[in-house]
Short mmCIF file of C-alpha atoms in Angstrom, two decimals:
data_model
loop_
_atom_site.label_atom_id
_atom_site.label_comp_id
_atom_site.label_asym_id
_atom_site.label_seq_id
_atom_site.Cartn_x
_atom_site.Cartn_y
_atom_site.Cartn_z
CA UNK A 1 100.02 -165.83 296.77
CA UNK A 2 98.61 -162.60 295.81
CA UNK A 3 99.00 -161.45 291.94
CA UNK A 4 100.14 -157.83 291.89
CA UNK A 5 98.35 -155.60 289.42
CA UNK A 6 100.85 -155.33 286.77
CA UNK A 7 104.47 -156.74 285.90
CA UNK A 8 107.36 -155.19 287.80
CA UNK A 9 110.21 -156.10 285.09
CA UNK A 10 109.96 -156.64 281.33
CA UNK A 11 112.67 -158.76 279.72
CA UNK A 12 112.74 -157.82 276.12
CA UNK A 13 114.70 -159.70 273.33
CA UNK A 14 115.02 -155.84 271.51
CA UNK A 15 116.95 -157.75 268.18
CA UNK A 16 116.88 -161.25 266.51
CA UNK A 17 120.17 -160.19 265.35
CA UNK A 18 123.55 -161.30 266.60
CA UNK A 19 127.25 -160.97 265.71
CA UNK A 20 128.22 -164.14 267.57
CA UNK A 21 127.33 -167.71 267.19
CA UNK A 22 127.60 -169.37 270.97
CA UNK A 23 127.79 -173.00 270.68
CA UNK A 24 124.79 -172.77 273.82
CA UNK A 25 122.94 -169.73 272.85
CA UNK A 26 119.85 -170.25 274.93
CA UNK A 27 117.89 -168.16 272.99
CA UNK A 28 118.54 -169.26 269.58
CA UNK A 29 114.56 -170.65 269.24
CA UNK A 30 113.35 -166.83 269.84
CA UNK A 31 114.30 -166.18 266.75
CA UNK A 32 113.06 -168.67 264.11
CA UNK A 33 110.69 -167.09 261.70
CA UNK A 34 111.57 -163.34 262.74
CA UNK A 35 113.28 -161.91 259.93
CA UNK A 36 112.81 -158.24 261.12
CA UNK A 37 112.78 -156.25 264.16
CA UNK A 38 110.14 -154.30 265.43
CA UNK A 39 111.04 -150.40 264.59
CA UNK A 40 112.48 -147.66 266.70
CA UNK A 41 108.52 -146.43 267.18
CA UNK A 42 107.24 -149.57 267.85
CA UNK A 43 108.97 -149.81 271.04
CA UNK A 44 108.77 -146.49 271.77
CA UNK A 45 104.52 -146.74 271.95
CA UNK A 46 105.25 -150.10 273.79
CA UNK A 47 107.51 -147.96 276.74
CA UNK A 48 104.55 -145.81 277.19
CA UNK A 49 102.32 -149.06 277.52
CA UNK A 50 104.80 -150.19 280.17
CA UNK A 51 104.95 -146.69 282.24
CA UNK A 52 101.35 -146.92 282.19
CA UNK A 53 101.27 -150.22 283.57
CA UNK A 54 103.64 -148.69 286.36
CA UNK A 55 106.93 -151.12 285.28
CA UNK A 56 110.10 -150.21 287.13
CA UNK A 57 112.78 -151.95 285.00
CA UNK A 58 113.52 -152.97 281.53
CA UNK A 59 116.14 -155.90 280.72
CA UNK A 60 117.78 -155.46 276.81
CA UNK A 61 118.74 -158.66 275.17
CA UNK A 62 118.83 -160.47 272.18
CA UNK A 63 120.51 -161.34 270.18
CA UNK A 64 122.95 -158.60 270.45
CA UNK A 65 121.41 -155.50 271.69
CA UNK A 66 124.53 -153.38 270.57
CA UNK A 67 123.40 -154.37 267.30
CA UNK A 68 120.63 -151.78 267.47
CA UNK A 69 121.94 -148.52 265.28
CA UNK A 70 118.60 -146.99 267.77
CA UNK A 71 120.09 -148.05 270.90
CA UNK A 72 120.53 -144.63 272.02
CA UNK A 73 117.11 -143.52 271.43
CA UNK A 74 115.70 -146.75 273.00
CA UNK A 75 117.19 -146.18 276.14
CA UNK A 76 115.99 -142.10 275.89
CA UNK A 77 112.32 -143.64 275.57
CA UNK A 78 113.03 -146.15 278.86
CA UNK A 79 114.09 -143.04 280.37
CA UNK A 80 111.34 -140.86 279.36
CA UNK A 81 109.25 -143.19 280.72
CA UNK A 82 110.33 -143.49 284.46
CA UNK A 83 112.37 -147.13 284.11
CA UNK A 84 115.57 -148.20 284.86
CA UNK A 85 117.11 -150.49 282.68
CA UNK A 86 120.22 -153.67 282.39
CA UNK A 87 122.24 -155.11 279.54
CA UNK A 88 122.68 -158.43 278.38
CA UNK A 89 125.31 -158.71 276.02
CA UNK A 90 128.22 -160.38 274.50
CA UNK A 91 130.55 -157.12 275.39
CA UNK A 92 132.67 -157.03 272.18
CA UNK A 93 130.86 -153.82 270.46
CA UNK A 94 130.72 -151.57 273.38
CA UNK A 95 132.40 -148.06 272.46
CA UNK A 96 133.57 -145.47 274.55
CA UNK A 97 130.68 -143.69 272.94
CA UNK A 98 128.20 -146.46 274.23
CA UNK A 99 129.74 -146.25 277.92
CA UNK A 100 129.90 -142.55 278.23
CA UNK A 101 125.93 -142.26 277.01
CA UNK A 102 125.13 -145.14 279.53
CA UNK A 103 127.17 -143.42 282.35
CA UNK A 104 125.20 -140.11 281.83
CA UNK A 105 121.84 -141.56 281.95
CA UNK A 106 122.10 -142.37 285.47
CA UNK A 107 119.72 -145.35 285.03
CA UNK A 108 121.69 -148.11 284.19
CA UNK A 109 121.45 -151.06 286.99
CA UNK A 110 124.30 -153.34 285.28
CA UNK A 111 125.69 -154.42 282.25
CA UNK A 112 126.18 -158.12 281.89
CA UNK A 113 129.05 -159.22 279.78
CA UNK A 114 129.73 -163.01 279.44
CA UNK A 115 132.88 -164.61 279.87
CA UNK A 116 133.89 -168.17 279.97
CA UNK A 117 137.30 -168.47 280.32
CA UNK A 118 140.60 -166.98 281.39
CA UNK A 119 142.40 -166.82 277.87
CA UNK A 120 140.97 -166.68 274.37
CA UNK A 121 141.18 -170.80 273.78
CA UNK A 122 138.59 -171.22 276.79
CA UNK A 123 136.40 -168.30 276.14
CA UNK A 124 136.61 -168.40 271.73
CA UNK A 125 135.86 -172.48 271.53
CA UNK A 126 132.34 -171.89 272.35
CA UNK A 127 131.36 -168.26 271.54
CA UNK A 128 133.82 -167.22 268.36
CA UNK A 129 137.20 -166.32 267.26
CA UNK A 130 138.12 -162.82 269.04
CA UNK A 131 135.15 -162.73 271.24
CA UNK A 132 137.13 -163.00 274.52
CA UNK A 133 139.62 -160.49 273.31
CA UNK A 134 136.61 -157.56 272.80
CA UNK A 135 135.04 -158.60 275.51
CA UNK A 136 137.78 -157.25 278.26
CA UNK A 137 137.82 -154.60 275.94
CA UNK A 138 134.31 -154.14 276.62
CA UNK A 139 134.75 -154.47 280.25
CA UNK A 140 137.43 -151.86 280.91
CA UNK A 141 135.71 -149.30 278.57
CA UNK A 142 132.87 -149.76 281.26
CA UNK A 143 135.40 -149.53 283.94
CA UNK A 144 136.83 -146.25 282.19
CA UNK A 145 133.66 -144.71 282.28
CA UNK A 146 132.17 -146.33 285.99
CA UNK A 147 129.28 -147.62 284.21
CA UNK A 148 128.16 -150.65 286.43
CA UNK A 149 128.59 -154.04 284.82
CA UNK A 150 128.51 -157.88 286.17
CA UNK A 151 129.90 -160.93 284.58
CA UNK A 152 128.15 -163.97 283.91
CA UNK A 153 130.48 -167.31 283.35
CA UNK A 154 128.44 -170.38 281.61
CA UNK A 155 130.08 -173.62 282.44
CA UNK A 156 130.46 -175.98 279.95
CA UNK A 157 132.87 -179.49 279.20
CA UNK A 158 135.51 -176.47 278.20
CA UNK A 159 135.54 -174.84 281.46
CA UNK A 160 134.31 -177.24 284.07
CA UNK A 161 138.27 -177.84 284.93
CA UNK A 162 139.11 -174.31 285.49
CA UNK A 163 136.48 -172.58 287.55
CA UNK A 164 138.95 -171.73 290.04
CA UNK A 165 141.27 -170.14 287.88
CA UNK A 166 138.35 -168.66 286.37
CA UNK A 167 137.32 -166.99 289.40
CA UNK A 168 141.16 -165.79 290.00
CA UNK A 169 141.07 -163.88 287.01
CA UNK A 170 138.09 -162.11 287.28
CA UNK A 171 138.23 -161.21 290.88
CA UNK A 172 141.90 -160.69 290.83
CA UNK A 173 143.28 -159.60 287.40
CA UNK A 174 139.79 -157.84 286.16
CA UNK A 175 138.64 -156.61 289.65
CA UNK A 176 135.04 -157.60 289.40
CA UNK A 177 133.19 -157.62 292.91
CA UNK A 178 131.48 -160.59 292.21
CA UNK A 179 130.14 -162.39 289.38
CA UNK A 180 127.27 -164.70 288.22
CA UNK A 181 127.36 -168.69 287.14
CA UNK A 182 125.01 -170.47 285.38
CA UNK A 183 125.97 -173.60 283.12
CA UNK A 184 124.66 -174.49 279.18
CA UNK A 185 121.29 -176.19 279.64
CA UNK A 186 119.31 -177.76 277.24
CA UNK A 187 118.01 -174.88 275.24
CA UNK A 188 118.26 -173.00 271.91
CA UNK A 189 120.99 -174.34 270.48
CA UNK A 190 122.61 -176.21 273.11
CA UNK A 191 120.10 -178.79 272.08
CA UNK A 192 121.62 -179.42 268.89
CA UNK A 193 125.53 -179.01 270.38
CA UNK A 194 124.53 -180.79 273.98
CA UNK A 195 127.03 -183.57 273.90
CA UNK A 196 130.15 -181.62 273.54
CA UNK A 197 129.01 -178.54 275.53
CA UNK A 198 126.58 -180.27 278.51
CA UNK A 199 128.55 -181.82 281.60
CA UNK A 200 127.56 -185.33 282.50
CA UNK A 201 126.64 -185.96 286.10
CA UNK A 202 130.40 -187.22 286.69
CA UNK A 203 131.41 -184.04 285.14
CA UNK A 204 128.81 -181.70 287.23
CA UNK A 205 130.25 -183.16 289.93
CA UNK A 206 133.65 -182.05 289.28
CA UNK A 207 131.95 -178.05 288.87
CA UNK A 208 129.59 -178.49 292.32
CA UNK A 209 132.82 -179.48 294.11
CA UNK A 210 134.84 -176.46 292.76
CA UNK A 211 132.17 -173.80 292.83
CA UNK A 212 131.44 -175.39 296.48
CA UNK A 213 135.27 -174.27 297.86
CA UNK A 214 135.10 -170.91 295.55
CA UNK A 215 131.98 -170.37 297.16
CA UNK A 216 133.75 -170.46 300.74
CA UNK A 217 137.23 -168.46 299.62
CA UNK A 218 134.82 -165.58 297.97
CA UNK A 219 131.78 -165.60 300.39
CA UNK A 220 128.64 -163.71 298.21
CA UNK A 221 130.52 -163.23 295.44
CA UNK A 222 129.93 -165.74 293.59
CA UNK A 223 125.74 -165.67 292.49
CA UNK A 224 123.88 -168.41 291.28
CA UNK A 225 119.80 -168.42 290.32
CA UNK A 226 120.88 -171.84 288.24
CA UNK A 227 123.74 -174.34 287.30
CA UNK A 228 126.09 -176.03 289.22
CA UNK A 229 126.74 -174.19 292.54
CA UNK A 230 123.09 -173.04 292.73
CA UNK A 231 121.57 -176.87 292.25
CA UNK A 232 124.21 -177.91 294.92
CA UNK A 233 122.54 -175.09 297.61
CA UNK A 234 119.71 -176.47 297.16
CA UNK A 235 120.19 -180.27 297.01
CA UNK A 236 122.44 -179.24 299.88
CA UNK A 237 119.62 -178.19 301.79
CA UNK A 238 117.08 -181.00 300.39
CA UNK A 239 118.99 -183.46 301.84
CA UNK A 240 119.39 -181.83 305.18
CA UNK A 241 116.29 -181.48 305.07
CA UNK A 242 115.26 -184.78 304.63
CA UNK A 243 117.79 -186.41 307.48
CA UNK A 244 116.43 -183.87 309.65
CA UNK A 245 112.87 -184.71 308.75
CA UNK A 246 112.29 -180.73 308.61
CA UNK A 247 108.42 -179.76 307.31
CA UNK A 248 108.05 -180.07 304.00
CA UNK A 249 109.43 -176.73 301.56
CA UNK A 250 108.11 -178.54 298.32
CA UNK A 251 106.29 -181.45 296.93
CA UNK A 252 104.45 -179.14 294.34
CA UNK A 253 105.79 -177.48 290.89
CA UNK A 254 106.80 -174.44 292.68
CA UNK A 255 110.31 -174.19 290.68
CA UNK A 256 109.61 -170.73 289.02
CA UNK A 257 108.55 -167.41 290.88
CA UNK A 258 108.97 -165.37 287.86
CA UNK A 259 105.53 -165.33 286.04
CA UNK A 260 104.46 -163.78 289.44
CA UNK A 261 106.74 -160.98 288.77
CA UNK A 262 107.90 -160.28 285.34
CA UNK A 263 106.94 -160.72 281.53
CA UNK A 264 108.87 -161.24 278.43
CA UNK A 265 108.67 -159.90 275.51
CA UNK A 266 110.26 -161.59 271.49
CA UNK A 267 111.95 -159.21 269.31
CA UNK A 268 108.84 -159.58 266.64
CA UNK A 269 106.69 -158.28 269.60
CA UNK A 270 104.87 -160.85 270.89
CA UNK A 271 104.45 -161.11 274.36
CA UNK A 272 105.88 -164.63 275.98
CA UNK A 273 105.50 -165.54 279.67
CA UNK A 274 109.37 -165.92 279.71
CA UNK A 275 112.30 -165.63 277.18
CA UNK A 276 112.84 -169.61 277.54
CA UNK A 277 109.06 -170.26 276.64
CA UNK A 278 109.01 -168.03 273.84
CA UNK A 279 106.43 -170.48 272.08
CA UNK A 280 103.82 -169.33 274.27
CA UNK A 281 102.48 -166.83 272.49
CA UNK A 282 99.87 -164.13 274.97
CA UNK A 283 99.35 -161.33 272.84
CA UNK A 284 101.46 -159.11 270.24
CA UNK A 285 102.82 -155.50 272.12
CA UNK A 286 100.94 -151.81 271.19
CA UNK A 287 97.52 -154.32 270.21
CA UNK A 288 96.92 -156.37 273.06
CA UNK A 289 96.45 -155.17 276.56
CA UNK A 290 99.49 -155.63 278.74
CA UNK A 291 97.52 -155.44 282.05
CA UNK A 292 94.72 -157.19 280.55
CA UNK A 293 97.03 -160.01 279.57
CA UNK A 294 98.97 -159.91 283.10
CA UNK A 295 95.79 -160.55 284.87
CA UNK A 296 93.58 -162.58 282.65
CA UNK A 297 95.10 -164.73 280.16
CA UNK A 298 94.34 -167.95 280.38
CA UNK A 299 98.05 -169.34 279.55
CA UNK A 300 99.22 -167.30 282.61
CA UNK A 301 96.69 -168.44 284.55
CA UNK A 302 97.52 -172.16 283.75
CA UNK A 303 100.92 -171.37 284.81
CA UNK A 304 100.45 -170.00 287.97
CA UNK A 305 98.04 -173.07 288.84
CA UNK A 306 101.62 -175.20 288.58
CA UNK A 307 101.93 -174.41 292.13
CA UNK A 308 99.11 -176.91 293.02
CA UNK A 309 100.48 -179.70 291.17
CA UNK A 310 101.83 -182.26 293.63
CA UNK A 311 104.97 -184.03 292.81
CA UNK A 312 103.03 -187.42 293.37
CA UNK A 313 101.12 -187.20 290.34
CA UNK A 314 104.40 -188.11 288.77
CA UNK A 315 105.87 -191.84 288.99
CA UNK A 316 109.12 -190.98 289.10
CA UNK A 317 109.06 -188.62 291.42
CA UNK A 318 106.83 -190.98 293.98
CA UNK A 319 109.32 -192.49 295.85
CA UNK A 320 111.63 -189.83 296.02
CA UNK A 321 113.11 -189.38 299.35
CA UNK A 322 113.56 -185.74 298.54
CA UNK A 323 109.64 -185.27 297.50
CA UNK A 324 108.48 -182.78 300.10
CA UNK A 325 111.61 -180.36 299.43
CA UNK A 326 111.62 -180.62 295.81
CA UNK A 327 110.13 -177.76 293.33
CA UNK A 328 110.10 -179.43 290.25
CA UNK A 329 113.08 -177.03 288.92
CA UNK A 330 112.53 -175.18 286.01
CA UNK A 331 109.56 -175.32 283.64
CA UNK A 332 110.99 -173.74 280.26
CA UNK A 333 113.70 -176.87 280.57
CA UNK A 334 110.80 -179.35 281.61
CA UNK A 335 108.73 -177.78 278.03
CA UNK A 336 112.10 -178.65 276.10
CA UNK A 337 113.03 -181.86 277.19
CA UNK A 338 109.39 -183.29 278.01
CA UNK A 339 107.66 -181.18 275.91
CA UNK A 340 105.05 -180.22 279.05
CA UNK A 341 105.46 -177.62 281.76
CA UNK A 342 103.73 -179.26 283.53
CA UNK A 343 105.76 -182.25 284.47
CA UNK A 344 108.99 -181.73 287.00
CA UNK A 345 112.00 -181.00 285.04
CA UNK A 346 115.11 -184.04 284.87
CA UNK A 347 117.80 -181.02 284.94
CA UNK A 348 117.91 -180.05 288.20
CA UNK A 349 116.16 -183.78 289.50
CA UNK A 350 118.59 -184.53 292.35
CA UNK A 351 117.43 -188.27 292.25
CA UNK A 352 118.40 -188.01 288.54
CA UNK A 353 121.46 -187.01 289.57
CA UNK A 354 122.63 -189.01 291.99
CA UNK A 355 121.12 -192.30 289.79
CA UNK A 356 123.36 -191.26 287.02
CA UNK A 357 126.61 -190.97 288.98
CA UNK A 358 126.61 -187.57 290.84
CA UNK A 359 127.56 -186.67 294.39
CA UNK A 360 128.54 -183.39 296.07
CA UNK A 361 131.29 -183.66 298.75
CA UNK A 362 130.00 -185.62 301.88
CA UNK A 363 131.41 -182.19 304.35
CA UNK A 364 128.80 -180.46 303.26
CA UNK A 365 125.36 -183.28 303.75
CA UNK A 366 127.02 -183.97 307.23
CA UNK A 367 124.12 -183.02 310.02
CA UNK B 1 102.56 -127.34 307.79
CA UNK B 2 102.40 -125.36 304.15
CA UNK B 3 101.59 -128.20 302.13
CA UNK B 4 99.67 -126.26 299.46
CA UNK B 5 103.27 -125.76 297.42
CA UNK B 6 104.28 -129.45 297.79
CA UNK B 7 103.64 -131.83 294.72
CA UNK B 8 104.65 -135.82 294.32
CA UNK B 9 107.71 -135.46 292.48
CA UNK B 10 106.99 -135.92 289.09
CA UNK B 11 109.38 -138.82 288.11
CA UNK B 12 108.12 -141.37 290.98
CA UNK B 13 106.54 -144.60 290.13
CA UNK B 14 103.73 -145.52 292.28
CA UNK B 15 102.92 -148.93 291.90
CA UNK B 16 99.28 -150.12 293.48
CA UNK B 17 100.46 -153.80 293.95
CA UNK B 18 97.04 -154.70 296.09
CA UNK B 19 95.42 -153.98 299.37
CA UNK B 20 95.93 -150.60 299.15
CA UNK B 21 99.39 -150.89 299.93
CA UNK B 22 101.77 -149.01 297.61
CA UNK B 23 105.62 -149.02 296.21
CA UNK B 24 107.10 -145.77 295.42
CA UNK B 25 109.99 -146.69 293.05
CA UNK B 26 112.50 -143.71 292.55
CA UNK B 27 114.51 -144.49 288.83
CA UNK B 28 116.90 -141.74 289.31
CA UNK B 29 118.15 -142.88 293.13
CA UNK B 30 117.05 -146.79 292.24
CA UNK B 31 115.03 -146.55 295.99
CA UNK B 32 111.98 -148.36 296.47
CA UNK B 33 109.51 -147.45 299.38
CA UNK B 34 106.49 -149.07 300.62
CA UNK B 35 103.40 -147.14 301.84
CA UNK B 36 100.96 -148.29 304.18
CA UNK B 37 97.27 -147.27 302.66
CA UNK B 38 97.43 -144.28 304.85
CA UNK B 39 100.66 -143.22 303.71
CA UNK B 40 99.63 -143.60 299.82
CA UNK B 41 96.41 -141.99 300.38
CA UNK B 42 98.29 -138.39 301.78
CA UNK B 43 100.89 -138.91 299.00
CA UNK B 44 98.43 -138.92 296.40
CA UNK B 45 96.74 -135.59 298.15
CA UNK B 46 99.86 -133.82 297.56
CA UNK B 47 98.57 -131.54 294.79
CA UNK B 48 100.07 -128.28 295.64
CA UNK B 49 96.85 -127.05 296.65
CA UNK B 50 95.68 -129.39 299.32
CA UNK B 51 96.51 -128.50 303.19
CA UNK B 52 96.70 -130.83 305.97
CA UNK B 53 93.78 -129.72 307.46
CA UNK B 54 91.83 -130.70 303.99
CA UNK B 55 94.06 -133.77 304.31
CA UNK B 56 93.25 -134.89 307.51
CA UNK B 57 89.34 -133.87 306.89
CA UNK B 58 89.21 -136.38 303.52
CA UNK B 59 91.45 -138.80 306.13
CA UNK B 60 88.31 -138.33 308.39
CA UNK B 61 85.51 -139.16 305.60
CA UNK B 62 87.22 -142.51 304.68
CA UNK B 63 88.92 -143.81 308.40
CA UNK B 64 87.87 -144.48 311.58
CA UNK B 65 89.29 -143.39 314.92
CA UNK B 66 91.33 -140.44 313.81
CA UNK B 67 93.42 -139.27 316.69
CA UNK B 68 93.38 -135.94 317.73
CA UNK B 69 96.80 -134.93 317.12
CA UNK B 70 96.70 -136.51 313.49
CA UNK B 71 98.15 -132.78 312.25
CA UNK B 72 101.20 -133.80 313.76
CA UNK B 73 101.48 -137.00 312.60
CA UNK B 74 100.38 -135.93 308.75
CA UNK B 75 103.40 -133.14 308.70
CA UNK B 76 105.87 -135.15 310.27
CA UNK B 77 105.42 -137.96 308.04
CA UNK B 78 105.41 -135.50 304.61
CA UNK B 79 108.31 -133.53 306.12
CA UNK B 80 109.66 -137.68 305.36
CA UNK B 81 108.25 -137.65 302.32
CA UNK B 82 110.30 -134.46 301.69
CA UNK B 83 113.73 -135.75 303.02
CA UNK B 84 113.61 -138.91 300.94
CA UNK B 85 112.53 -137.11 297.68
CA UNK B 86 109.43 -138.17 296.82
CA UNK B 87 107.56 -135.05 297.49
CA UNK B 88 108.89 -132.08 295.64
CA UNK B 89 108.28 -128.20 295.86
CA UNK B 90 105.79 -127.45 293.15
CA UNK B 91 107.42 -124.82 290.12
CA UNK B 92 105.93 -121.27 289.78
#
């Protein structure tokens, strides 16, 4: 695979600072030791660096992005500078102020609000007391003001019963086209909380089936890159694959595209390959050279050689049956639970899975 | 053609990913266009001074095999260029 010159998309945590708590906050370990964010200027000199460097789109996260008093002029310099940009947040300080500014700038790809549950108990257990209630008001400020947003729902032992009403409310009482699903994974501080917020395999099961009919009663609305629905696609296919003897889609740590495409950067500044590896530390914003780092650091580098790691280096994954469709899933959850990138992750291991308990509904491995 | 009041609008990204190929990313209509290395190479011409003729000749110094009616070809495809935005007429 050829490297392209320079990142497409930055992902940048723009605040350490957050007026929630989740229970799974995946991002909680970005912000140990940062006790200040980077100023206004500071990332205005780093948006220049990035419109050099020819970068089409900027993601703001956090933390809380809404957080930022700045957020206005932040967005100006993204604009100045030829980007687009997207949202992450928690929804419950957007303003009609907010919405009307992000309406007019006319480069605003989404806003992603998260919700997890159809009433306040579902949603609140995880994320806070009166979260769920400003998020809708969030959302239908957006609405008011046709700024584009999408939902993301994390599934968690609060919600794994009641994905389908779930889905009923938000594509029938909030009106979303579609939304996205992930589910808590063992990261930030979902390490700490896993045993009342991770689903067991029995438990998973329960969400693939689910997601799996949703998925049919709301064709492409529905979008998974991880979690439940999108590990059942794929072990789906795998095991197709494997009673049809098809040629071989895997066999080699091939589980993340994204440090071919996109960079990350901490709300301190320092450049990370990825927000969930935020301990790999490539250079610091405005000193180092993004391009430079892009196409020559040796961390990078190291990561991009996964590809040519085969599967059979690893015991485990040896006598496999799924070996030569297998990608070796994630490597920010393989660094947090095996403390190597370099190793296949268990989340996402459909061996694991099935070892441990798990199944997905036999209509859909039928050849 | 009059090419010599025709600039690259100013708010395109062009992104050199390699082989000479290149993405022209639009922010304000979110569009995203890929140019062949001929195609980038007469984009980045578009100066507001350059003709086609001058086009075509610098075409000549750097490719082979030319074809005769390339002035046809070069308008048509920035009268494109035009229609999808990413060409602009250049301000007095």
């Amino acid at each position: 695979m050829k490297l392209i010159k320079t990142p497409q998309e930055i992902e940048i945590l723009i605040t350490s600072k957050c007026n929630l708590f989740c229970k799974y906050c995946s991002n909680f370990d970005n912000f140990k030791n940062i006790e200040d964010d980077l100023s206004t200027s500071e990332w205005l000199e780093f948006f220049s660096k990035l419109s050099d460097c020819a970068v089409m789109r900027v993601t703001l996260s956090g933390g809380e992005p809404l957080l930022r008093g700045d957020l206005k002029e932040l967005i100006q310099g993204i604009i100045k500078n030829k980007m687009r940009f997207s949202i992450l947040t928690n929804g419950s300080l957007i303003t009609e102020d907010i919405a009307k500014f992000l309406a007019l700038t006319n480069r605003c790809d989404y806003v992603q609000i998260s919700i997890d549950g159809v009433n306040k108990n579902m949603h609140d257990s995880m994320r806070g007391e009166g979260s769920f209630q400003k998020a809708i008001e969030g959302i239908n400020i957006l609405k008011k003001y046709n700024v584009s947003f999408t939902i993301r729902v994390t599934v968690h032992k609060g919600n794994f019963l009641y994905l389908e009403e779930i889905a009923s409310f938000l594509f029938k009482k909030l009106n979303v086209k579609s939304f996205s699903i992930n589910s808590a994974s063992y990261l930030g501080l979902c390490k700490i909380n896993s045993n009342f917020v991770c689903l067991n395999p029995t438990e998973y099961s329960i969400a693939i089936k689910s997601l799996l009919k949703l998925d049919k009663i709301y064709p492409n609305r529905i979008k998974a890159l991880a979690g439940p629905l999108a590990d059942a696609k794929r072990w789906i296919f795998m095991h197709k694959a494997y009673l049809e003897n098809k040629a071989p889609t895997g066999g080699y740590l091939i589980g993340c595209k994204g440090i071919f495409r996109k960079l990350a950067v901490r709300a301190d500044g320092v450049i990370i390959p990825c927000v969930q590896l935020s301990h790999i530390n490539l250079g610091k914003i405005n000193k180092d050279s993004l391009k430079d780092i892009w196409n020559n650091h040796p961390k990078l580098n190291e990561m991009r050689e996964r590809k040519n790691i085969s599967l059979n280096n690893f015991s485990y994954c040896r006598d496999c049956i799924y070996i030569n469709y297998c990608t070796g899933n994630c490597p920010a959850i393989a660094y947090t639970m095996l403390g190597d990138i370099n190793k296949p992750s268990p989340e996402g291991c459909l061996k694991r899975f099935l070892e441990e308990g798990g199944n997905f509904p036999d209509e859909y491995i039928r050849c | 053609m009059n090419t010599q009041n025709l600039v690259t609008n100013p708010v395109i990204v062009l992104r050199e990913e390699f082989d000479d190929w290149v993405l022209v990313f639009n922010p304000d209509t979110n569009e995203i266009f890929s140019l062949n290395p001929v195609g980038a190479f007469i984009l980045k011409c578009l100066d507001g001074k350059t003709s086609v003729e001058e086009i075509i000749k610098r075409l000549e110094e750097t490719c082979d095999n030319i074809p005769v009616d390339a002035t046809d070809y070069v308008s048509d495809f920035i009268k494109e260029l035009l229609k999808y935005g990413l060409v602009t007429y250049k301000e007095n």
